């Protein structure tokens, strides 16, 4: 028994050593993985790869869609029930909270690194910050002074504006099949949502002035991320201060007086803070969607959101938008499906063309040398 116990203990020590060795190897593997991920985020190219890996087009557009619906309901509550009728100041609060959150991420070293300054001129970042302030601020002001129907009509005008601007700035063309799909989408959304066109002169001027900044804003967000290795958070960190500055300049011109007389109690302040947090998520998800797709696709996503809300209210809450509006929404959804399928086909074709060649060894039949020794002969072939 003594000999058996000693052998068991000896084997037990060997077993324990083996387990300790496996645990140490797993720990080293985890540490190497953590280090490689940290190093990836320390370069703009690595951070961009991680964003593309974890947030593809479907994830980004779904994220943006859900946040958009949430902030629409929240802002209706803030500007309706709470009575906060200062759209520019509300937008300023959104971007200020976003800036604070980004600074917090920067302090924790989890904010992705920006590309080198020589790759992107400061004028491009400054222009994006300026048009972002006008696009967001004028959109909220237009919604306040115009009817919903006129507001939707101006949103439809953003689609041809983006197509024309991308052709002028980047010589980018759109195939006729996509053009037909976009025409069907715009016509369907117009029939579904444009129930009234009530507006005043000031509201109409604001709406018309909003169309061009909105289109340029989407184009710049998409182009800088896809061409210059910018991530959404890094680009937000660089442009948000410019946006805040210009929103401060717009406040006296577009907001009514009396913001200091507003009742800043706990309930009202909490509702505005929730709206600001959703505003940060909306800006982030919108930037992710623009980086993963295109400016035109992002506009189509917004129109999809409008149709889903209209049909969802009819199906879930027994609202009655009318048979004409329902037919228009269904027509728009059909056009969106065709547009999405065309985009998917193009992305597959481009990815197959850009797939790198790899040298893969393929075994050949064994050859016999003169001395009778059998040797393995391998060759390589290019797989596309």
mmCIF file of C-alpha atoms in Angstrom:
data_model
loop_
_atom_site.group_PDB
_atom_site.id
_atom_site.type_symbol
_atom_site.label_atom_id
_atom_site.label_comp_id
_atom_site.label_asym_id
_atom_site.label_seq_id
_atom_site.Cartn_x
_atom_site.Cartn_y
_atom_site.Cartn_z
ATOM 1 C CA UNK A 1 0.000 0.000 0.000
ATOM 2 C CA UNK A 2 2.849 2.357 0.766
ATOM 3 C CA UNK A 3 4.295 1.858 -2.705
ATOM 4 C CA UNK A 4 0.840 2.349 -4.265
ATOM 5 C CA UNK A 5 0.264 5.579 -2.279
ATOM 6 C CA UNK A 6 3.635 6.943 -3.301
ATOM 7 C CA UNK A 7 2.913 6.171 -6.965
ATOM 8 C CA UNK A 8 -0.535 7.769 -6.672
ATOM 9 C CA UNK A 9 0.897 10.880 -5.085
ATOM 10 C CA UNK A 10 3.597 10.993 -7.695
ATOM 11 C CA UNK A 11 1.036 10.645 -10.474
ATOM 12 C CA UNK A 12 -1.140 13.206 -8.734
ATOM 13 C CA UNK A 13 1.722 15.687 -8.720
ATOM 14 C CA UNK A 14 2.249 15.073 -12.406
ATOM 15 C CA UNK A 15 -1.448 15.578 -13.046
ATOM 16 C CA UNK A 16 -1.513 18.793 -11.034
ATOM 17 C CA UNK A 17 1.508 20.080 -12.887
ATOM 18 C CA UNK A 18 -0.203 19.294 -16.173
ATOM 19 C CA UNK A 19 -3.322 21.206 -15.096
ATOM 20 C CA UNK A 20 -1.217 24.145 -13.927
ATOM 21 C CA UNK A 21 0.595 24.108 -17.255
ATOM 22 C CA UNK A 22 -2.713 24.128 -19.175
ATOM 23 C CA UNK A 23 -4.061 26.973 -17.038
ATOM 24 C CA UNK A 24 -0.888 28.989 -17.583
ATOM 25 C CA UNK A 25 -1.083 28.451 -21.322
ATOM 26 C CA UNK A 26 -4.740 29.538 -21.401
ATOM 27 C CA UNK A 27 -3.853 32.630 -19.381
ATOM 28 C CA UNK A 28 -1.041 33.537 -21.738
ATOM 29 C CA UNK A 29 -3.344 33.057 -24.727
ATOM 30 C CA UNK A 30 -5.960 35.326 -23.170
ATOM 31 C CA UNK A 31 -3.335 37.934 -22.358
ATOM 32 C CA UNK A 32 -2.007 37.834 -25.913
ATOM 33 C CA UNK A 33 -5.547 38.234 -27.270
ATOM 34 C CA UNK A 34 -6.185 41.184 -24.985
ATOM 35 C CA UNK A 35 -2.889 42.774 -25.979
ATOM 36 C CA UNK A 36 -3.540 42.323 -29.685
ATOM 37 C CA UNK A 37 -7.006 43.880 -29.346
ATOM 38 C CA UNK A 38 -5.543 46.832 -27.435
ATOM 39 C CA UNK A 39 -2.885 47.291 -30.100
ATOM 40 C CA UNK A 40 -5.578 47.167 -32.779
ATOM 41 C CA UNK A 41 -7.402 50.079 -31.136
ATOM 42 C CA UNK A 42 -4.156 52.076 -30.896
ATOM 43 C CA UNK A 43 -4.046 52.557 -34.680
ATOM 44 C CA UNK A 44 -6.692 54.078 -36.899
ATOM 45 C CA UNK A 45 -6.492 51.164 -39.339
ATOM 46 C CA UNK A 46 -6.911 48.599 -36.574
ATOM 47 C CA UNK A 47 -9.810 50.488 -35.001
ATOM 48 C CA UNK A 48 -11.463 50.704 -38.391
ATOM 49 C CA UNK A 49 -11.079 46.952 -38.872
ATOM 50 C CA UNK A 50 -12.671 46.282 -35.492
ATOM 51 C CA UNK A 51 -15.606 48.583 -36.327
ATOM 52 C CA UNK A 52 -16.154 46.801 -39.632
ATOM 53 C CA UNK A 53 -15.854 43.416 -37.914
ATOM 54 C CA UNK A 54 -18.372 43.993 -35.137
ATOM 55 C CA UNK A 55 -20.685 46.507 -36.802
ATOM 56 C CA UNK A 56 -21.511 45.567 -40.359
ATOM 57 C CA UNK A 57 -24.260 47.130 -42.472
ATOM 58 C CA UNK A 58 -27.114 45.066 -40.984
ATOM 59 C CA UNK A 59 -26.066 45.672 -37.367
ATOM 60 C CA UNK A 60 -25.415 49.395 -37.913
ATOM 61 C CA UNK A 61 -28.695 50.065 -39.718
ATOM 62 C CA UNK A 62 -30.719 48.040 -37.195
ATOM 63 C CA UNK A 63 -29.051 49.940 -34.342
ATOM 64 C CA UNK A 64 -29.818 53.269 -36.022
ATOM 65 C CA UNK A 65 -33.410 52.272 -36.740
ATOM 66 C CA UNK A 66 -34.167 51.297 -33.127
ATOM 67 C CA UNK A 67 -32.539 54.426 -31.682
ATOM 68 C CA UNK A 68 -34.362 56.642 -34.198
ATOM 69 C CA UNK A 69 -37.748 55.301 -33.150
ATOM 70 C CA UNK A 70 -36.839 55.780 -29.480
ATOM 71 C CA UNK A 71 -35.689 59.369 -29.859
ATOM 72 C CA UNK A 72 -38.741 60.310 -31.935
ATOM 73 C CA UNK A 73 -41.039 59.202 -29.111
ATOM 74 C CA UNK A 74 -38.816 60.856 -26.483
ATOM 75 C CA UNK A 75 -38.563 64.178 -28.311
ATOM 76 C CA UNK A 76 -42.318 64.238 -28.868
ATOM 77 C CA UNK A 77 -42.715 63.838 -25.115
ATOM 78 C CA UNK A 78 -40.104 66.521 -24.360
ATOM 79 C CA UNK A 79 -41.494 69.107 -26.768
ATOM 80 C CA UNK A 80 -45.131 68.177 -26.118
ATOM 81 C CA UNK A 81 -45.776 67.031 -22.555
ATOM 82 C CA UNK A 82 -42.741 68.696 -20.977
ATOM 83 C CA UNK A 83 -43.207 71.847 -23.060
ATOM 84 C CA UNK A 84 -39.551 72.391 -23.976
ATOM 85 C CA UNK A 85 -40.090 74.343 -27.205
ATOM 86 C CA UNK A 86 -36.472 75.265 -27.897
ATOM 87 C CA UNK A 87 -35.286 72.942 -30.717
ATOM 88 C CA UNK A 88 -31.828 74.476 -31.216
ATOM 89 C CA UNK A 89 -31.094 74.487 -27.486
ATOM 90 C CA UNK A 90 -32.291 70.880 -27.233
ATOM 91 C CA UNK A 91 -29.901 69.961 -30.048
ATOM 92 C CA UNK A 92 -27.142 71.858 -28.239
ATOM 93 C CA UNK A 93 -27.797 69.796 -25.098
ATOM 94 C CA UNK A 94 -27.595 66.597 -27.170
ATOM 95 C CA UNK A 95 -24.188 67.439 -28.615
ATOM 96 C CA UNK A 96 -22.850 68.788 -25.319
ATOM 97 C CA UNK A 97 -23.718 65.525 -23.553
ATOM 98 C CA UNK A 98 -22.152 63.613 -26.448
ATOM 99 C CA UNK A 99 -18.952 65.647 -26.092
ATOM 100 C CA UNK A 100 -18.820 64.921 -22.344
ATOM 101 C CA UNK A 101 -19.279 61.193 -22.942
ATOM 102 C CA UNK A 102 -16.563 61.181 -25.606
ATOM 103 C CA UNK A 103 -14.207 62.997 -23.242
ATOM 104 C CA UNK A 104 -14.935 60.317 -20.639
ATOM 105 C CA UNK A 105 -14.099 57.615 -23.192
ATOM 106 C CA UNK A 106 -10.914 59.512 -24.030
ATOM 107 C CA UNK A 107 -9.906 59.605 -20.347
ATOM 108 C CA UNK A 108 -10.424 55.839 -20.082
ATOM 109 C CA UNK A 109 -8.328 55.276 -23.246
ATOM 110 C CA UNK A 110 -11.182 53.466 -25.008
ATOM 111 C CA UNK A 111 -11.721 56.120 -27.668
ATOM 112 C CA UNK A 112 -10.361 54.885 -31.025
ATOM 113 C CA UNK A 113 -7.307 56.660 -32.352
ATOM 114 C CA UNK A 114 -7.793 59.220 -35.122
ATOM 115 C CA UNK A 115 -5.912 58.906 -38.419
ATOM 116 C CA UNK A 116 -2.812 61.114 -38.856
ATOM 117 C CA UNK A 117 -3.660 64.768 -39.354
ATOM 118 C CA UNK A 118 -1.882 64.872 -42.717
ATOM 119 C CA UNK A 119 -4.337 62.343 -44.185
ATOM 120 C CA UNK A 120 -7.412 64.492 -43.488
ATOM 121 C CA UNK A 121 -7.165 68.286 -43.707
ATOM 122 C CA UNK A 122 -8.666 70.296 -40.882
ATOM 123 C CA UNK A 123 -10.945 72.036 -43.385
ATOM 124 C CA UNK A 124 -12.804 68.754 -44.010
ATOM 125 C CA UNK A 125 -13.423 68.191 -40.283
ATOM 126 C CA UNK A 126 -14.420 71.815 -39.797
ATOM 127 C CA UNK A 127 -16.833 71.658 -42.744
ATOM 128 C CA UNK A 128 -18.412 68.487 -41.353
ATOM 129 C CA UNK A 129 -18.900 70.115 -37.940
ATOM 130 C CA UNK A 130 -20.526 73.168 -39.523
ATOM 131 C CA UNK A 131 -22.930 71.301 -41.815
ATOM 132 C CA UNK A 132 -23.822 68.940 -38.962
ATOM 133 C CA UNK A 133 -24.935 71.866 -36.798
ATOM 134 C CA UNK A 134 -27.067 73.306 -39.607
ATOM 135 C CA UNK A 135 -28.478 69.922 -40.665
ATOM 136 C CA UNK A 136 -29.591 68.930 -37.155
ATOM 137 C CA UNK A 137 -30.639 72.369 -35.943
ATOM 138 C CA UNK A 138 -32.612 73.293 -39.054
ATOM 139 C CA UNK A 139 -34.330 69.888 -39.096
ATOM 140 C CA UNK A 140 -35.722 70.390 -35.586
ATOM 141 C CA UNK A 141 -36.721 73.989 -36.393
ATOM 142 C CA UNK A 142 -38.461 72.889 -39.601
ATOM 143 C CA UNK A 143 -40.410 70.230 -37.707
ATOM 144 C CA UNK A 144 -41.575 72.875 -35.237
ATOM 145 C CA UNK A 145 -42.743 75.486 -37.768
ATOM 146 C CA UNK A 146 -44.113 73.235 -40.546
ATOM 147 C CA UNK A 147 -46.708 70.509 -40.726
ATOM 148 C CA UNK A 148 -45.579 66.894 -40.748
ATOM 149 C CA UNK A 149 -46.573 66.564 -44.417
ATOM 150 C CA UNK A 150 -44.385 69.449 -45.556
ATOM 151 C CA UNK A 151 -41.531 68.204 -43.379
ATOM 152 C CA UNK A 152 -41.728 64.762 -45.031
ATOM 153 C CA UNK A 153 -41.821 66.359 -48.476
ATOM 154 C CA UNK A 154 -38.534 68.176 -47.800
ATOM 155 C CA UNK A 155 -37.002 64.907 -46.505
ATOM 156 C CA UNK A 156 -37.868 63.239 -49.814
ATOM 157 C CA UNK A 157 -35.962 66.015 -51.621
ATOM 158 C CA UNK A 158 -32.755 64.959 -49.844
ATOM 159 C CA UNK A 159 -32.444 61.808 -52.007
ATOM 160 C CA UNK A 160 -31.960 63.531 -55.396
ATOM 161 C CA UNK A 161 -29.783 66.140 -53.673
ATOM 162 C CA UNK A 162 -27.362 63.435 -52.484
ATOM 163 C CA UNK A 163 -27.282 61.742 -55.897
ATOM 164 C CA UNK A 164 -26.531 65.070 -57.620
ATOM 165 C CA UNK A 165 -23.936 66.137 -55.025
ATOM 166 C CA UNK A 166 -22.050 62.817 -55.204
ATOM 167 C CA UNK A 167 -21.967 63.122 -59.000
ATOM 168 C CA UNK A 168 -20.608 66.683 -58.854
ATOM 169 C CA UNK A 169 -18.106 66.117 -56.027
ATOM 170 C CA UNK A 170 -16.929 62.540 -56.665
ATOM 171 C CA UNK A 171 -18.210 61.719 -60.192
ATOM 172 C CA UNK A 172 -20.233 58.902 -58.648
ATOM 173 C CA UNK A 173 -23.070 57.617 -60.797
ATOM 174 C CA UNK A 174 -26.128 55.523 -59.958
ATOM 175 C CA UNK A 175 -27.439 52.762 -62.206
ATOM 176 C CA UNK A 176 -30.820 53.180 -63.805
ATOM 177 C CA UNK A 177 -32.252 50.248 -61.824
ATOM 178 C CA UNK A 178 -31.356 51.981 -58.575
ATOM 179 C CA UNK A 179 -32.759 55.254 -59.885
ATOM 180 C CA UNK A 180 -36.082 53.554 -60.653
ATOM 181 C CA UNK A 181 -36.123 51.954 -57.194
ATOM 182 C CA UNK A 182 -35.436 55.322 -55.530
ATOM 183 C CA UNK A 183 -38.220 56.950 -57.573
ATOM 184 C CA UNK A 184 -40.650 54.252 -56.414
ATOM 185 C CA UNK A 185 -39.523 54.713 -52.800
ATOM 186 C CA UNK A 186 -39.871 58.506 -52.904
ATOM 187 C CA UNK A 187 -43.292 58.331 -54.598
ATOM 188 C CA UNK A 188 -44.538 55.755 -52.090
ATOM 189 C CA UNK A 189 -43.343 57.781 -49.093
ATOM 190 C CA UNK A 190 -44.919 60.911 -50.555
ATOM 191 C CA UNK A 191 -48.297 59.195 -50.954
ATOM 192 C CA UNK A 192 -48.042 57.617 -47.503
ATOM 193 C CA UNK A 193 -47.020 60.653 -45.462
ATOM 194 C CA UNK A 194 -47.846 63.860 -47.295
ATOM 195 C CA UNK A 195 -51.396 64.291 -46.060
ATOM 196 C CA UNK A 196 -51.175 68.052 -45.670
ATOM 197 C CA UNK A 197 -48.854 70.771 -46.920
ATOM 198 C CA UNK A 198 -49.524 73.545 -44.428
ATOM 199 C CA UNK A 199 -46.565 75.842 -43.904
ATOM 200 C CA UNK A 200 -45.638 79.454 -43.333
ATOM 201 C CA UNK A 201 -43.007 81.530 -45.093
ATOM 202 C CA UNK A 202 -40.421 81.256 -42.323
ATOM 203 C CA UNK A 203 -40.926 77.492 -41.980
ATOM 204 C CA UNK A 204 -40.652 76.980 -45.742
ATOM 205 C CA UNK A 205 -37.373 78.944 -45.865
ATOM 206 C CA UNK A 206 -35.957 76.885 -43.003
ATOM 207 C CA UNK A 207 -37.002 73.614 -44.674
ATOM 208 C CA UNK A 208 -35.477 74.554 -48.022
ATOM 209 C CA UNK A 209 -32.281 75.734 -46.320
ATOM 210 C CA UNK A 210 -32.052 72.367 -44.519
ATOM 211 C CA UNK A 211 -32.018 70.161 -47.643
ATOM 212 C CA UNK A 212 -28.469 70.882 -48.854
ATOM 213 C CA UNK A 213 -26.714 70.717 -45.422
ATOM 214 C CA UNK A 214 -28.507 67.447 -44.707
ATOM 215 C CA UNK A 215 -27.292 65.844 -47.928
ATOM 216 C CA UNK A 216 -23.716 67.151 -47.594
ATOM 217 C CA UNK A 217 -23.626 66.008 -43.963
ATOM 218 C CA UNK A 218 -24.430 62.412 -44.903
ATOM 219 C CA UNK A 219 -21.975 62.415 -47.805
ATOM 220 C CA UNK A 220 -19.084 63.688 -45.658
ATOM 221 C CA UNK A 221 -19.764 61.209 -42.845
ATOM 222 C CA UNK A 222 -19.802 58.316 -45.304
ATOM 223 C CA UNK A 223 -16.812 59.446 -47.363
ATOM 224 C CA UNK A 224 -14.456 60.214 -44.458
ATOM 225 C CA UNK A 225 -15.076 56.840 -42.835
ATOM 226 C CA UNK A 226 -14.775 54.800 -46.006
ATOM 227 C CA UNK A 227 -11.859 56.639 -47.615
ATOM 228 C CA UNK A 228 -9.770 57.987 -44.716
ATOM 229 C CA UNK A 229 -9.945 55.180 -42.078
ATOM 230 C CA UNK A 230 -11.991 57.231 -39.612
ATOM 231 C CA UNK A 231 -14.136 55.448 -37.050
ATOM 232 C CA UNK A 232 -17.483 56.850 -35.953
ATOM 233 C CA UNK A 233 -16.399 57.755 -32.404
ATOM 234 C CA UNK A 234 -13.096 59.307 -33.484
ATOM 235 C CA UNK A 235 -14.860 61.464 -36.067
ATOM 236 C CA UNK A 236 -17.485 62.506 -33.516
ATOM 237 C CA UNK A 237 -14.723 63.529 -31.091
ATOM 238 C CA UNK A 238 -13.106 65.802 -33.684
ATOM 239 C CA UNK A 239 -16.259 67.445 -35.076
ATOM 240 C CA UNK A 240 -18.565 67.810 -32.049
ATOM 241 C CA UNK A 241 -16.810 70.939 -30.647
ATOM 242 C CA UNK A 242 -17.334 72.740 -33.970
ATOM 243 C CA UNK A 243 -20.988 71.691 -33.995
ATOM 244 C CA UNK A 244 -21.533 72.953 -30.437
ATOM 245 C CA UNK A 245 -19.976 76.322 -31.313
ATOM 246 C CA UNK A 246 -22.220 76.884 -34.333
ATOM 247 C CA UNK A 247 -25.340 75.729 -32.469
ATOM 248 C CA UNK A 248 -24.594 78.422 -29.892
ATOM 249 C CA UNK A 249 -24.484 80.927 -32.755
ATOM 250 C CA UNK A 250 -27.801 79.680 -34.186
ATOM 251 C CA UNK A 251 -29.715 79.820 -30.886
ATOM 252 C CA UNK A 252 -30.487 83.581 -30.810
ATOM 253 C CA UNK A 253 -31.726 83.486 -34.410
ATOM 254 C CA UNK A 254 -33.945 80.399 -34.468
ATOM 255 C CA UNK A 255 -35.025 79.719 -30.865
ATOM 256 C CA UNK A 256 -37.752 81.737 -29.149
ATOM 257 C CA UNK A 257 -36.824 83.690 -26.001
ATOM 258 C CA UNK A 258 -37.554 82.381 -22.518
ATOM 259 C CA UNK A 259 -35.255 79.374 -22.157
ATOM 260 C CA UNK A 260 -34.081 80.616 -18.742
ATOM 261 C CA UNK A 261 -37.702 80.788 -17.543
ATOM 262 C CA UNK A 262 -38.265 77.092 -18.226
ATOM 263 C CA UNK A 263 -39.082 74.963 -15.163
ATOM 264 C CA UNK A 264 -35.924 72.942 -14.651
ATOM 265 C CA UNK A 265 -37.324 70.505 -12.097
ATOM 266 C CA UNK A 266 -36.205 66.918 -11.657
ATOM 267 C CA UNK A 267 -38.843 65.370 -13.933
ATOM 268 C CA UNK A 268 -38.313 67.793 -16.808
ATOM 269 C CA UNK A 269 -34.522 67.649 -16.501
ATOM 270 C CA UNK A 270 -34.585 63.838 -16.434
ATOM 271 C CA UNK A 271 -36.669 63.703 -19.612
ATOM 272 C CA UNK A 272 -34.286 66.100 -21.380
ATOM 273 C CA UNK A 273 -31.265 64.106 -20.173
ATOM 274 C CA UNK A 274 -32.765 60.853 -21.501
ATOM 275 C CA UNK A 275 -33.363 62.609 -24.813
ATOM 276 C CA UNK A 276 -29.716 63.746 -24.813
ATOM 277 C CA UNK A 277 -28.433 60.213 -24.165
ATOM 278 C CA UNK A 278 -30.569 58.907 -27.010
ATOM 279 C CA UNK A 279 -29.236 61.774 -29.117
ATOM 280 C CA UNK A 280 -25.693 60.538 -28.527
ATOM 281 C CA UNK A 281 -26.719 57.005 -29.521
ATOM 282 C CA UNK A 282 -28.499 58.396 -32.587
ATOM 283 C CA UNK A 283 -25.415 60.296 -33.705
ATOM 284 C CA UNK A 284 -23.193 57.260 -33.119
ATOM 285 C CA UNK A 285 -25.526 54.767 -34.820
ATOM 286 C CA UNK A 286 -26.072 57.141 -37.732
ATOM 287 C CA UNK A 287 -22.319 57.513 -38.189
ATOM 288 C CA UNK A 288 -21.886 53.729 -38.062
ATOM 289 C CA UNK A 289 -24.617 53.237 -40.669
ATOM 290 C CA UNK A 290 -23.106 55.870 -42.968
ATOM 291 C CA UNK A 291 -19.672 54.312 -42.607
ATOM 292 C CA UNK A 292 -20.979 50.834 -43.363
ATOM 293 C CA UNK A 293 -23.275 51.760 -46.280
ATOM 294 C CA UNK A 294 -23.719 55.038 -48.167
ATOM 295 C CA UNK A 295 -25.469 58.374 -47.849
ATOM 296 C CA UNK A 296 -28.306 57.296 -50.158
ATOM 297 C CA UNK A 297 -28.838 54.045 -48.251
ATOM 298 C CA UNK A 298 -29.084 56.006 -45.011
ATOM 299 C CA UNK A 299 -31.818 58.209 -46.485
ATOM 300 C CA UNK A 300 -33.689 55.100 -47.623
ATOM 301 C CA UNK A 301 -33.360 53.760 -44.068
ATOM 302 C CA UNK A 302 -35.033 56.913 -42.753
ATOM 303 C CA UNK A 303 -37.901 56.484 -45.197
ATOM 304 C CA UNK A 304 -38.176 52.826 -44.195
ATOM 305 C CA UNK A 305 -38.512 53.954 -40.588
ATOM 306 C CA UNK A 306 -41.353 56.312 -41.549
ATOM 307 C CA UNK A 307 -43.267 53.568 -43.379
ATOM 308 C CA UNK A 308 -42.765 51.019 -40.574
ATOM 309 C CA UNK A 309 -44.063 53.485 -37.976
ATOM 310 C CA UNK A 310 -47.125 54.215 -40.124
ATOM 311 C CA UNK A 311 -47.908 50.542 -40.792
ATOM 312 C CA UNK A 312 -47.054 49.566 -37.209
ATOM 313 C CA UNK A 313 -49.580 52.047 -35.868
ATOM 314 C CA UNK A 314 -52.205 50.624 -38.210
ATOM 315 C CA UNK A 315 -51.494 46.979 -37.279
ATOM 316 C CA UNK A 316 -50.755 47.294 -33.556
ATOM 317 C CA UNK A 317 -52.771 50.301 -32.410
ATOM 318 C CA UNK A 318 -55.713 50.282 -34.874
ATOM 319 C CA UNK A 319 -54.868 53.733 -36.215
ATOM 320 C CA UNK A 320 -56.488 54.618 -39.529
ATOM 321 C CA UNK A 321 -54.101 56.509 -41.827
ATOM 322 C CA UNK A 322 -56.306 55.757 -44.818
ATOM 323 C CA UNK A 323 -56.120 53.228 -47.611
ATOM 324 C CA UNK A 324 -54.111 55.599 -49.827
ATOM 325 C CA UNK A 325 -51.405 56.055 -47.180
ATOM 326 C CA UNK A 326 -51.225 52.302 -46.575
ATOM 327 C CA UNK A 327 -50.840 51.601 -50.297
ATOM 328 C CA UNK A 328 -48.133 54.247 -50.505
ATOM 329 C CA UNK A 329 -46.221 52.718 -47.585
ATOM 330 C CA UNK A 330 -46.423 49.228 -49.087
ATOM 331 C CA UNK A 331 -45.228 50.572 -52.449
ATOM 332 C CA UNK A 332 -42.299 52.314 -50.764
ATOM 333 C CA UNK A 333 -41.345 49.114 -48.924
ATOM 334 C CA UNK A 334 -41.346 47.207 -52.218
ATOM 335 C CA UNK A 335 -39.045 49.799 -53.742
ATOM 336 C CA UNK A 336 -36.768 49.587 -50.704
ATOM 337 C CA UNK A 337 -36.571 45.818 -51.065
ATOM 338 C CA UNK A 338 -35.477 46.155 -54.700
ATOM 339 C CA UNK A 339 -32.917 48.831 -53.759
ATOM 340 C CA UNK A 340 -31.518 46.658 -50.949
ATOM 341 C CA UNK A 341 -31.221 43.613 -53.226
ATOM 342 C CA UNK A 342 -29.364 45.676 -55.831
ATOM 343 C CA UNK A 343 -26.951 46.947 -53.174
ATOM 344 C CA UNK A 344 -26.396 43.419 -51.882
ATOM 345 C CA UNK A 345 -25.646 42.135 -55.375
ATOM 346 C CA UNK A 346 -23.146 44.936 -55.995
ATOM 347 C CA UNK A 347 -21.396 44.349 -52.673
ATOM 348 C CA UNK A 348 -21.026 40.636 -53.431
ATOM 349 C CA UNK A 349 -19.588 41.345 -56.865
ATOM 350 C CA UNK A 350 -17.119 43.908 -55.516
ATOM 351 C CA UNK A 351 -16.020 41.662 -52.658
ATOM 352 C CA UNK A 352 -15.426 38.745 -55.037
ATOM 353 C CA UNK A 353 -13.299 40.959 -57.281
ATOM 354 C CA UNK A 354 -11.272 42.306 -54.354
ATOM 355 C CA UNK A 355 -10.652 38.897 -52.752
ATOM 356 C CA UNK A 356 -6.867 38.467 -52.426
ATOM 357 C CA UNK A 357 -5.074 35.551 -53.993
ATOM 358 C CA UNK A 358 -3.724 32.879 -51.680
ATOM 359 C CA UNK A 359 -1.097 30.271 -52.379
ATOM 360 C CA UNK A 360 -2.500 26.963 -51.243
ATOM 361 C CA UNK A 361 -0.349 23.836 -51.585
ATOM 362 C CA UNK A 362 -2.059 20.982 -53.383
ATOM 363 C CA UNK A 363 -0.650 17.450 -53.211
ATOM 364 C CA UNK A 364 0.461 15.749 -56.380
ATOM 365 C CA UNK A 365 0.810 12.001 -56.947
ATOM 366 C CA UNK A 366 3.861 10.522 -55.308
ATOM 367 C CA UNK A 367 6.877 10.192 -57.580
ATOM 368 C CA UNK A 368 9.497 7.481 -57.436
ATOM 369 C CA UNK A 369 13.132 8.466 -57.851
ATOM 370 C CA UNK A 370 15.733 6.383 -59.616
ATOM 371 C CA UNK A 371 16.929 4.917 -56.309
ATOM 372 C CA UNK A 372 13.460 3.672 -55.532
ATOM 373 C CA UNK A 373 12.800 6.316 -52.890
ATOM 374 C CA UNK A 374 9.267 7.625 -52.836
ATOM 375 C CA UNK A 375 9.050 11.406 -52.451
ATOM 376 C CA UNK A 376 6.044 13.712 -52.055
ATOM 377 C CA UNK A 377 5.815 16.461 -54.666
ATOM 378 C CA UNK A 378 3.575 19.439 -53.983
ATOM 379 C CA UNK A 379 2.573 22.398 -56.085
ATOM 380 C CA UNK A 380 0.737 25.599 -55.427
ATOM 381 C CA UNK A 381 -2.280 27.056 -57.112
ATOM 382 C CA UNK A 382 -3.867 30.501 -56.920
ATOM 383 C CA UNK A 383 -7.331 30.539 -55.480
ATOM 384 C CA UNK A 384 -9.369 33.654 -56.144
#
